[in-house]
PDB file of C-alpha atoms in Angstrom:
ATOM      1  CA  MET A  26      26.348   2.262 -17.009  1.00 55.00           C
ATOM      2  CA  ASN A  27      23.874  -0.373 -18.157  1.00 74.00           C
ATOM      3  CA  VAL A  28      20.452   0.851 -17.022  1.00 82.00           C
ATOM      4  CA  GLY A  29      19.078  -2.679 -16.724  1.00 82.00           C
ATOM      5  CA  ILE A  30      21.880  -3.770 -14.409  1.00 85.00           C
ATOM      6  CA  ALA A  31      21.471  -0.650 -12.264  1.00 85.00           C
ATOM      7  CA  LEU A  32      17.717  -1.166 -11.930  1.00 90.00           C
ATOM      8  CA  ARG A  33      18.057  -4.869 -11.167  1.00 91.00           C
ATOM      9  CA  THR A  34      20.716  -4.154  -8.543  1.00 90.00           C
ATOM     10  CA  LEU A  35      18.528  -1.607  -6.769  1.00 91.00           C
ATOM     11  CA  VAL A  36      15.491  -3.898  -6.812  1.00 93.00           C
ATOM     12  CA  VAL A  37      17.437  -6.901  -5.515  1.00 93.00           C
ATOM     13  CA  LYS A  38      18.985  -4.759  -2.770  1.00 92.00           C
ATOM     14  CA  GLU A  39      15.571  -3.501  -1.680  1.00 92.00           C
ATOM     15  CA  VAL A  40      13.953  -6.932  -1.718  1.00 93.00           C
ATOM     16  CA  PHE A  41      16.734  -8.623   0.234  1.00 92.00           C
ATOM     17  CA  ARG A  42      16.741  -5.732   2.698  1.00 90.00           C
ATOM     18  CA  PHE A  43      13.270  -6.589   4.007  1.00 91.00           C
ATOM     19  CA  ILE A  44      13.580 -10.358   3.501  1.00 92.00           C
ATOM     20  CA  ARG A  45      16.634 -10.469   5.777  1.00 91.00           C
ATOM     21  CA  ILE A  46      14.507  -9.087   8.603  1.00 87.00           C
ATOM     22  CA  TRP A  47      11.352 -11.067   7.781  1.00 87.00           C
ATOM     23  CA  PRO A  48      10.385 -11.463  11.468  1.00 85.00           C
ATOM     24  CA  GLN A  49       9.910  -7.681  11.500  1.00 86.00           C
ATOM     25  CA  THR A  50       8.439  -7.234   8.005  1.00 86.00           C
ATOM     26  CA  LEU A  51       6.378 -10.340   7.182  1.00 87.00           C
ATOM     27  CA  LEU A  52       5.497 -11.972  10.501  1.00 87.00           C
ATOM     28  CA  PRO A  53       3.714  -9.067  12.300  1.00 88.00           C
ATOM     29  CA  PRO A  54       1.056  -8.582   9.572  1.00 85.00           C
ATOM     30  CA  ALA A  55       0.258 -12.302   9.746  1.00 84.00           C
ATOM     31  CA  ILE A  56      -0.393 -12.067  13.489  1.00 87.00           C
ATOM     32  CA  THR A  57      -2.365  -8.825  13.179  1.00 85.00           C
ATOM     33  CA  THR A  58      -4.457 -10.282  10.366  1.00 82.00           C
ATOM     34  CA  ALA A  59      -5.281 -13.400  12.344  1.00 82.00           C
ATOM     35  CA  LEU A  60      -6.561 -11.153  15.150  1.00 85.00           C
ATOM     36  CA  TYR A  61      -8.647  -9.108  12.681  1.00 80.00           C
ATOM     37  CA  PHE A  62     -10.302 -12.211  11.295  1.00 79.00           C
ATOM     38  CA  LEU A  63     -10.822 -13.753  14.712  1.00 79.00           C
ATOM     39  CA  ILE A  64     -12.383 -10.651  16.258  1.00 80.00           C
ATOM     40  CA  PHE A  65     -14.153  -8.991  13.335  1.00 74.00           C
ATOM     41  CA  GLY A  66     -14.746 -12.021  11.151  1.00 69.00           C
ATOM     42  CA  ARG A  67     -15.767 -14.625  13.682  1.00 69.00           C
ATOM     43  CA  LEU A  68     -16.904 -12.916  16.878  1.00 71.00           C
ATOM     44  CA  ILE A  69     -18.479  -9.757  15.437  1.00 75.00           C
ATOM     45  CA  GLY A  70     -19.207 -11.018  11.931  1.00 68.00           C
ATOM     46  CA  ASP A  71     -21.700 -13.617  13.111  1.00 69.00           C
ATOM     47  CA  ARG A  72     -23.746 -10.839  14.735  1.00 74.00           C
ATOM     48  CA  ILE A  73     -23.645  -8.534  11.703  1.00 77.00           C
ATOM     49  CA  GLY A  74     -24.627 -11.178   9.183  1.00 75.00           C
ATOM     50  CA  VAL A  75     -24.800 -10.176   5.506  1.00 80.00           C
ATOM     51  CA  ILE A  76     -23.691  -6.964   3.744  1.00 84.00           C
ATOM     52  CA  ASN A  77     -24.704  -6.374   0.121  1.00 81.00           C
ATOM     53  CA  GLY A  78     -25.483 -10.053  -0.285  1.00 78.00           C
ATOM     54  CA  ALA A  79     -22.127 -11.262   1.056  1.00 82.00           C
ATOM     55  CA  GLY A  80     -21.233 -12.729   4.439  1.00 84.00           C
ATOM     56  CA  TYR A  81     -19.375 -10.299   6.670  1.00 84.00           C
ATOM     57  CA  MET A  82     -16.186 -12.379   6.641  1.00 85.00           C
ATOM     58  CA  ASP A  83     -16.207 -12.496   2.841  1.00 87.00           C
ATOM     59  CA  TYR A  84     -16.884  -8.764   2.764  1.00 90.00           C
ATOM     60  CA  ILE A  85     -13.976  -7.608   4.938  1.00 89.00           C
ATOM     61  CA  VAL A  86     -11.245  -9.968   3.684  1.00 90.00           C
ATOM     62  CA  PRO A  87     -10.405  -8.001   0.484  1.00 93.00           C
ATOM     63  CA  GLY A  88     -10.227  -4.715   2.385  1.00 92.00           C
ATOM     64  CA  ILE A  89      -7.902  -6.126   5.037  1.00 91.00           C
ATOM     65  CA  ILE A  90      -5.619  -7.601   2.376  1.00 93.00           C
ATOM     66  CA  LEU A  91      -5.442  -4.289   0.515  1.00 95.00           C
ATOM     67  CA  MET A  92      -4.945  -2.343   3.748  1.00 93.00           C
ATOM     68  CA  SER A  93      -1.883  -4.496   4.435  1.00 93.00           C
ATOM     69  CA  ILE A  94      -0.570  -3.884   0.915  1.00 96.00           C
ATOM     70  CA  ILE A  95      -1.003  -0.130   1.369  1.00 95.00           C
ATOM     71  CA  SER A  96       0.736   0.136   4.717  1.00 93.00           C
ATOM     72  CA  HIS A  97       3.692  -2.126   3.910  1.00 94.00           C
ATOM     73  CA  SER A  98       4.462  -0.852   0.427  1.00 96.00           C
ATOM     74  CA  TYR A  99       4.473   2.668   1.856  1.00 96.00           C
ATOM     75  CA  ALA A 100       6.523   1.750   4.919  1.00 93.00           C
ATOM     76  CA  ASN A 101       9.152  -0.105   2.918  1.00 94.00           C
ATOM     77  CA  VAL A 102      10.035   2.815   0.667  1.00 95.00           C
ATOM     78  CA  VAL A 103       9.772   5.612   3.208  1.00 94.00           C
ATOM     79  CA  SER A 104      12.020   3.836   5.709  1.00 92.00           C
ATOM     80  CA  SER A 105      14.533   2.586   3.132  1.00 92.00           C
ATOM     81  CA  PHE A 106      14.998   5.798   1.205  1.00 92.00           C
ATOM     82  CA  TYR A 107      15.069   8.015   4.281  1.00 91.00           C
ATOM     83  CA  SER A 108      17.704   5.766   5.878  1.00 87.00           C
ATOM     84  CA  THR A 109      19.762   5.999   2.689  1.00 86.00           C
ATOM     85  CA  LYS A 110      19.419   9.769   2.762  1.00 83.00           C
ATOM     86  CA  PHE A 111      20.159  10.035   6.496  1.00 81.00           C
ATOM     87  CA  GLN A 112      23.292   7.884   6.232  1.00 80.00           C
ATOM     88  CA  ARG A 113      24.436   9.905   3.190  1.00 78.00           C
ATOM     89  CA  ASN A 114      24.528   6.783   1.022  1.00 76.00           C
ATOM     90  CA  ILE A 115      22.262   8.567  -1.434  1.00 77.00           C
ATOM     91  CA  GLU A 116      25.279  10.554  -2.618  1.00 75.00           C
ATOM     92  CA  GLU A 117      26.698   7.390  -4.184  1.00 77.00           C
ATOM     93  CA  LEU A 118      23.579   7.066  -6.330  1.00 79.00           C
ATOM     94  CA  LEU A 119      23.543  10.746  -7.246  1.00 74.00           C
ATOM     95  CA  VAL A 120      27.126  10.755  -8.541  1.00 77.00           C
ATOM     96  CA  ALA A 121      26.662   7.503 -10.459  1.00 77.00           C
ATOM     97  CA  PRO A 122      25.547   7.747 -14.123  1.00 80.00           C
ATOM     98  CA  ILE A 123      22.048   6.487 -13.267  1.00 86.00           C
ATOM     99  CA  PRO A 124      18.903   8.248 -14.540  1.00 88.00           C
ATOM    100  CA  SER A 125      16.481   9.539 -11.903  1.00 88.00           C
ATOM    101  CA  TRP A 126      13.747   7.218 -13.137  1.00 92.00           C
ATOM    102  CA  VAL A 127      15.956   4.184 -12.425  1.00 92.00           C
ATOM    103  CA  ILE A 128      16.500   5.269  -8.809  1.00 92.00           C
ATOM    104  CA  LEU A 129      12.784   5.921  -8.360  1.00 94.00           C
ATOM    105  CA  SER A 130      11.807   2.646 -10.049  1.00 95.00           C
ATOM    106  CA  GLY A 131      14.257   0.632  -7.951  1.00 94.00           C
ATOM    107  CA  TYR A 132      12.855   1.824  -4.661  1.00 95.00           C
ATOM    108  CA  VAL A 133       9.246   1.654  -5.839  1.00 97.00           C
ATOM    109  CA  CYS A 134       9.672  -1.918  -7.130  1.00 96.00           C
ATOM    110  CA  GLY A 135      11.053  -2.923  -3.736  1.00 96.00           C
ATOM    111  CA  GLY A 136       7.982  -1.439  -2.049  1.00 96.00           C
ATOM    112  CA  VAL A 137       5.649  -3.147  -4.504  1.00 97.00           C
ATOM    113  CA  VAL A 138       7.275  -6.539  -3.924  1.00 97.00           C
ATOM    114  CA  ARG A 139       7.016  -6.184  -0.149  1.00 95.00           C
ATOM    115  CA  GLY A 140       3.410  -4.979  -0.361  1.00 96.00           C
ATOM    116  CA  LEU A 141       2.395  -7.900  -2.581  1.00 96.00           C
ATOM    117  CA  MET A 142       4.277 -10.417  -0.441  1.00 95.00           C
ATOM    118  CA  VAL A 143       2.534  -9.163   2.689  1.00 95.00           C
ATOM    119  CA  GLY A 144      -0.772  -9.208   0.805  1.00 94.00           C
ATOM    120  CA  GLY A 145      -0.089 -12.838  -0.124  1.00 93.00           C
ATOM    121  CA  VAL A 146       0.646 -13.741   3.505  1.00 92.00           C
ATOM    122  CA  VAL A 147      -2.558 -12.019   4.625  1.00 91.00           C
ATOM    123  CA  ALA A 148      -4.543 -13.822   1.913  1.00 91.00           C
ATOM    124  CA  LEU A 149      -3.200 -17.200   3.083  1.00 90.00           C
ATOM    125  CA  ILE A 150      -4.228 -16.382   6.652  1.00 89.00           C
ATOM    126  CA  ALA A 151      -7.667 -15.340   5.370  1.00 86.00           C
ATOM    127  CA  TRP A 152      -8.188 -18.630   3.570  1.00 86.00           C
ATOM    128  CA  THR A 153      -7.557 -20.522   6.788  1.00 83.00           C
ATOM    129  CA  PHE A 154     -10.577 -18.737   8.265  1.00 80.00           C
ATOM    130  CA  ASP A 155     -12.876 -18.706   5.255  1.00 77.00           C
ATOM    131  CA  ASP A 156     -13.053 -20.259   1.790  1.00 78.00           C
ATOM    132  CA  ILE A 157     -13.063 -17.218  -0.495  1.00 78.00           C
ATOM    133  CA  ALA A 158     -13.283 -17.494  -4.268  1.00 79.00           C
ATOM    134  CA  VAL A 159     -11.813 -14.942  -6.674  1.00 88.00           C
ATOM    135  CA  GLN A 160     -14.343 -13.924  -9.312  1.00 92.00           C
ATOM    136  CA  ASN A 161     -12.067 -11.741 -11.419  1.00 93.00           C
ATOM    137  CA  GLY A 162      -8.361 -12.368 -10.978  1.00 93.00           C
ATOM    138  CA  TRP A 163      -7.382  -9.636 -13.451  1.00 96.00           C
ATOM    139  CA  ILE A 164      -9.050  -6.941 -11.338  1.00 96.00           C
ATOM    140  CA  VAL A 165      -7.550  -8.334  -8.126  1.00 96.00           C
ATOM    141  CA  VAL A 166      -3.998  -8.390  -9.498  1.00 96.00           C
ATOM    142  CA  SER A 167      -4.172  -5.066 -11.346  1.00 97.00           C
ATOM    143  CA  ILE A 168      -5.625  -3.134  -8.408  1.00 97.00           C
ATOM    144  CA  ALA A 169      -3.136  -4.747  -6.016  1.00 97.00           C
ATOM    145  CA  VAL A 170      -0.173  -3.767  -8.227  1.00 97.00           C
ATOM    146  CA  LEU A 171      -1.511  -0.261  -8.910  1.00 97.00           C
ATOM    147  CA  THR A 172      -2.221   0.370  -5.229  1.00 97.00           C
ATOM    148  CA  ALA A 173       1.179  -0.945  -4.131  1.00 97.00           C
ATOM    149  CA  THR A 174       2.844   1.269  -6.753  1.00 98.00           C
ATOM    150  CA  LEU A 175       0.833   4.309  -5.705  1.00 97.00           C
ATOM    151  CA  PHE A 176       1.710   4.040  -2.032  1.00 97.00           C
ATOM    152  CA  SER A 177       5.320   3.122  -2.739  1.00 97.00           C
ATOM    153  CA  LEU A 178       5.540   6.406  -4.651  1.00 97.00           C
ATOM    154  CA  ALA A 179       3.853   8.205  -1.766  1.00 96.00           C
ATOM    155  CA  GLY A 180       6.398   6.705   0.632  1.00 95.00           C
ATOM    156  CA  PHE A 181       9.233   7.849  -1.616  1.00 95.00           C
ATOM    157  CA  ILE A 182       7.939  11.435  -1.691  1.00 95.00           C
ATOM    158  CA  ASN A 183       7.484  11.434   2.079  1.00 94.00           C
ATOM    159  CA  ALA A 184      11.076  10.216   2.517  1.00 92.00           C
ATOM    160  CA  VAL A 185      12.427  12.876   0.139  1.00 91.00           C
ATOM    161  CA  LEU A 186      10.646  15.709   1.956  1.00 91.00           C
ATOM    162  CA  ALA A 187      11.158  14.403   5.510  1.00 87.00           C
ATOM    163  CA  GLU A 188      13.806  16.112   7.615  1.00 83.00           C
ATOM    164  CA  SER A 189      13.724  13.717  10.576  1.00 80.00           C
ATOM    165  CA  PHE A 190      12.675  10.193  11.510  1.00 79.00           C
ATOM    166  CA  ASP A 191       9.625  11.651  13.272  1.00 80.00           C
ATOM    167  CA  ALA A 192       8.497  13.229  10.007  1.00 80.00           C
ATOM    168  CA  ILE A 193       8.232   9.876   8.240  1.00 85.00           C
ATOM    169  CA  SER A 194       5.701   8.640  10.802  1.00 84.00           C
ATOM    170  CA  ILE A 195       3.301  11.586  10.559  1.00 86.00           C
ATOM    171  CA  ILE A 196       1.677  10.594   7.252  1.00 86.00           C
ATOM    172  CA  PRO A 197       1.125   6.906   8.152  1.00 86.00           C
ATOM    173  CA  ASN A 198      -0.287   7.726  11.590  1.00 85.00           C
ATOM    174  CA  PHE A 199      -2.426  10.760  10.789  1.00 87.00           C
ATOM    175  CA  VAL A 200      -3.335  10.277   7.130  1.00 89.00           C
ATOM    176  CA  LEU A 201      -3.000   6.684   5.882  1.00 89.00           C
ATOM    177  CA  THR A 202      -4.436   4.910   8.912  1.00 87.00           C
ATOM    178  CA  PRO A 203      -7.592   7.076   9.181  1.00 89.00           C
ATOM    179  CA  LEU A 204      -8.190   6.975   5.419  1.00 90.00           C
ATOM    180  CA  SER A 205      -7.737   3.180   5.384  1.00 88.00           C
ATOM    181  CA  TYR A 206     -10.172   2.556   8.222  1.00 86.00           C
ATOM    182  CA  LEU A 207     -12.653   5.023   6.703  1.00 88.00           C
ATOM    183  CA  GLY A 208     -12.233   3.497   3.250  1.00 90.00           C
ATOM    184  CA  GLY A 209     -15.000   0.951   3.545  1.00 89.00           C
ATOM    185  CA  VAL A 210     -12.831  -1.907   4.767  1.00 89.00           C
ATOM    186  CA  PHE A 211     -15.240  -2.967   7.523  1.00 87.00           C
ATOM    187  CA  TYR A 212     -18.514  -1.517   6.260  1.00 88.00           C
ATOM    188  CA  SER A 213     -20.465  -0.487   3.178  1.00 89.00           C
ATOM    189  CA  VAL A 214     -20.730   3.201   2.363  1.00 89.00           C
ATOM    190  CA  ALA A 215     -24.465   2.634   1.866  1.00 85.00           C
ATOM    191  CA  MET A 216     -24.729   2.086   5.635  1.00 87.00           C
ATOM    192  CA  LEU A 217     -23.674   5.686   6.340  1.00 85.00           C
ATOM    193  CA  PRO A 218     -25.981   8.733   6.626  1.00 83.00           C
ATOM    194  CA  GLY A 219     -26.200  10.927   3.517  1.00 78.00           C
ATOM    195  CA  ILE A 220     -23.579  13.550   4.383  1.00 87.00           C
ATOM    196  CA  TRP A 221     -21.058  10.915   5.443  1.00 85.00           C
ATOM    197  CA  GLN A 222     -21.606   8.996   2.226  1.00 87.00           C
ATOM    198  CA  THR A 223     -20.762  12.134   0.283  1.00 87.00           C
ATOM    199  CA  LEU A 224     -17.639  12.799   2.348  1.00 88.00           C
ATOM    200  CA  SER A 225     -16.518   9.181   1.994  1.00 89.00           C
ATOM    201  CA  LEU A 226     -16.545   9.514  -1.797  1.00 90.00           C
ATOM    202  CA  GLY A 227     -13.658  11.970  -1.429  1.00 92.00           C
ATOM    203  CA  ASN A 228     -11.459   9.222   0.038  1.00 94.00           C
ATOM    204  CA  PRO A 229      -9.379   7.653  -2.780  1.00 95.00           C
ATOM    205  CA  ILE A 230      -8.735   4.500  -0.739  1.00 96.00           C
ATOM    206  CA  LEU A 231     -12.486   3.819  -0.827  1.00 95.00           C
ATOM    207  CA  TYR A 232     -12.292   3.279  -4.595  1.00 96.00           C
ATOM    208  CA  MET A 233      -9.285   0.977  -4.359  1.00 97.00           C
ATOM    209  CA  VAL A 234     -10.857  -1.152  -1.628  1.00 96.00           C
ATOM    210  CA  ASN A 235     -14.145  -1.471  -3.497  1.00 96.00           C
ATOM    211  CA  ALA A 236     -12.480  -2.370  -6.797  1.00 96.00           C
ATOM    212  CA  PHE A 237     -10.370  -4.977  -5.019  1.00 97.00           C
ATOM    213  CA  ARG A 238     -13.476  -6.343  -3.274  1.00 95.00           C
ATOM    214  CA  TYR A 239     -15.299  -6.495  -6.585  1.00 95.00           C
ATOM    215  CA  GLY A 240     -12.551  -8.707  -7.962  1.00 95.00           C
ATOM    216  CA  PHE A 241     -13.121 -11.140  -5.094  1.00 94.00           C
ATOM    217  CA  ILE A 242     -16.872 -11.235  -4.507  1.00 92.00           C
ATOM    218  CA  GLY A 243     -18.405  -9.045  -7.237  1.00 92.00           C
ATOM    219  CA  VAL A 244     -19.662  -6.394  -4.799  1.00 91.00           C
ATOM    220  CA  SER A 245     -18.775  -2.694  -4.931  1.00 92.00           C
ATOM    221  CA  ASP A 246     -20.145   0.640  -3.714  1.00 92.00           C
ATOM    222  CA  VAL A 247     -18.498   2.561  -6.582  1.00 93.00           C
ATOM    223  CA  ASP A 248     -18.036   2.318 -10.330  1.00 94.00           C
ATOM    224  CA  ILE A 249     -15.076   0.033 -11.065  1.00 95.00           C
ATOM    225  CA  ARG A 250     -13.970   2.067 -14.086  1.00 95.00           C
ATOM    226  CA  LEU A 251     -13.852   5.201 -11.966  1.00 96.00           C
ATOM    227  CA  ALA A 252     -11.803   3.321  -9.361  1.00 96.00           C
ATOM    228  CA  PHE A 253      -9.201   2.418 -12.006  1.00 97.00           C
ATOM    229  CA  VAL A 254      -9.115   5.981 -13.322  1.00 97.00           C
ATOM    230  CA  ILE A 255      -8.601   7.444  -9.834  1.00 96.00           C
ATOM    231  CA  THR A 256      -5.950   4.911  -8.842  1.00 97.00           C
ATOM    232  CA  GLY A 257      -4.090   5.223 -12.135  1.00 97.00           C
ATOM    233  CA  GLY A 258      -4.364   9.011 -12.101  1.00 97.00           C
ATOM    234  CA  PHE A 259      -2.922   9.335  -8.592  1.00 97.00           C
ATOM    235  CA  THR A 260      -0.139   6.911  -9.512  1.00 97.00           C
ATOM    236  CA  LEU A 261       0.833   8.954 -12.562  1.00 98.00           C
ATOM    237  CA  VAL A 262       0.788  12.252 -10.649  1.00 97.00           C
ATOM    238  CA  LEU A 263       2.937  10.894  -7.802  1.00 97.00           C
ATOM    239  CA  ALA A 264       5.368   9.295 -10.262  1.00 97.00           C
ATOM    240  CA  LEU A 265       5.896  12.636 -12.021  1.00 97.00           C
ATOM    241  CA  LEU A 266       6.224  14.432  -8.690  1.00 96.00           C
ATOM    242  CA  GLY A 267       8.761  11.888  -7.443  1.00 94.00           C
ATOM    243  CA  LEU A 268      10.828  12.259 -10.614  1.00 94.00           C
ATOM    244  CA  TYR A 269      10.708  16.049 -10.335  1.00 94.00           C
ATOM    245  CA  LEU A 270      11.833  16.060  -6.689  1.00 92.00           C
ATOM    246  CA  LEU A 271      14.616  13.578  -7.403  1.00 89.00           C
ATOM    247  CA  HIS A 272      15.820  15.447 -10.467  1.00 84.00           C
ATOM    248  CA  ARG A 273      15.870  18.782  -8.615  1.00 85.00           C
ATOM    249  CA  GLY A 274      17.502  17.213  -5.579  1.00 80.00           C
ATOM    250  CA  VAL A 275      14.846  18.530  -3.200  1.00 80.00           C
ATOM    251  CA  GLY A 276      15.634  17.356   0.321  1.00 75.00           C
ATOM    252  CA  ILE A 277      18.633  15.386  -0.967  1.00 77.00           C
ATOM    253  CA  LYS A 278      21.300  17.704  -2.281  1.00 64.00           C
ATOM    254  CA  SER A 279      22.776  19.970   0.376  1.00 53.00           C
TER     255      SER A 279
END
């Protein structure tokens, strides 16, 4: 089988899967984002004022965009692959002459596309509230793609290991959401007491949010090079783990 055709087919299937139900996949983040900007940006932001030389609205916009990319790239892959596994459609892929990396890449690319599309929708909503300039487009795009890839891979691994629909909601609810909110989206780490600053530096999402923010407004609490190393390192590790689980048939082959 032509590998390129197989990969393209999987990607197209994944993209059209969430586009067909756009009122459930693209519309809710737009509404949620508008509420974030109205409440935190306008009502609360005027009271907070300036953080690290930037207005509060300018400061939180990059974090909210990236938080949307994280949650939706993860959700797309975990729900899609687990549904395929639950309905036993995965067996059709396993018996086909398709390399494991093609299957993994197809699902991950679908998650990346959805994450970036949602991020674009959120960015458009943000620009209706505030005129935000991008200082370094390369950093913005590269961190967005890396982060979407990382959490698409994480969603894939969660789907492979999950044994029920309840299991695919544990990580988003009890791990991703707390780490996202504690990742410096709404505040600077410098505002925290010493021990909490130290603990926050163990949160990988903190580095992604700050690198993404740096691309927009040139402000960061961490070293940008370290942020790229951490994000790229986690992406590589999860990619290898995903390939290993898929090749061994963990949670897939009965």
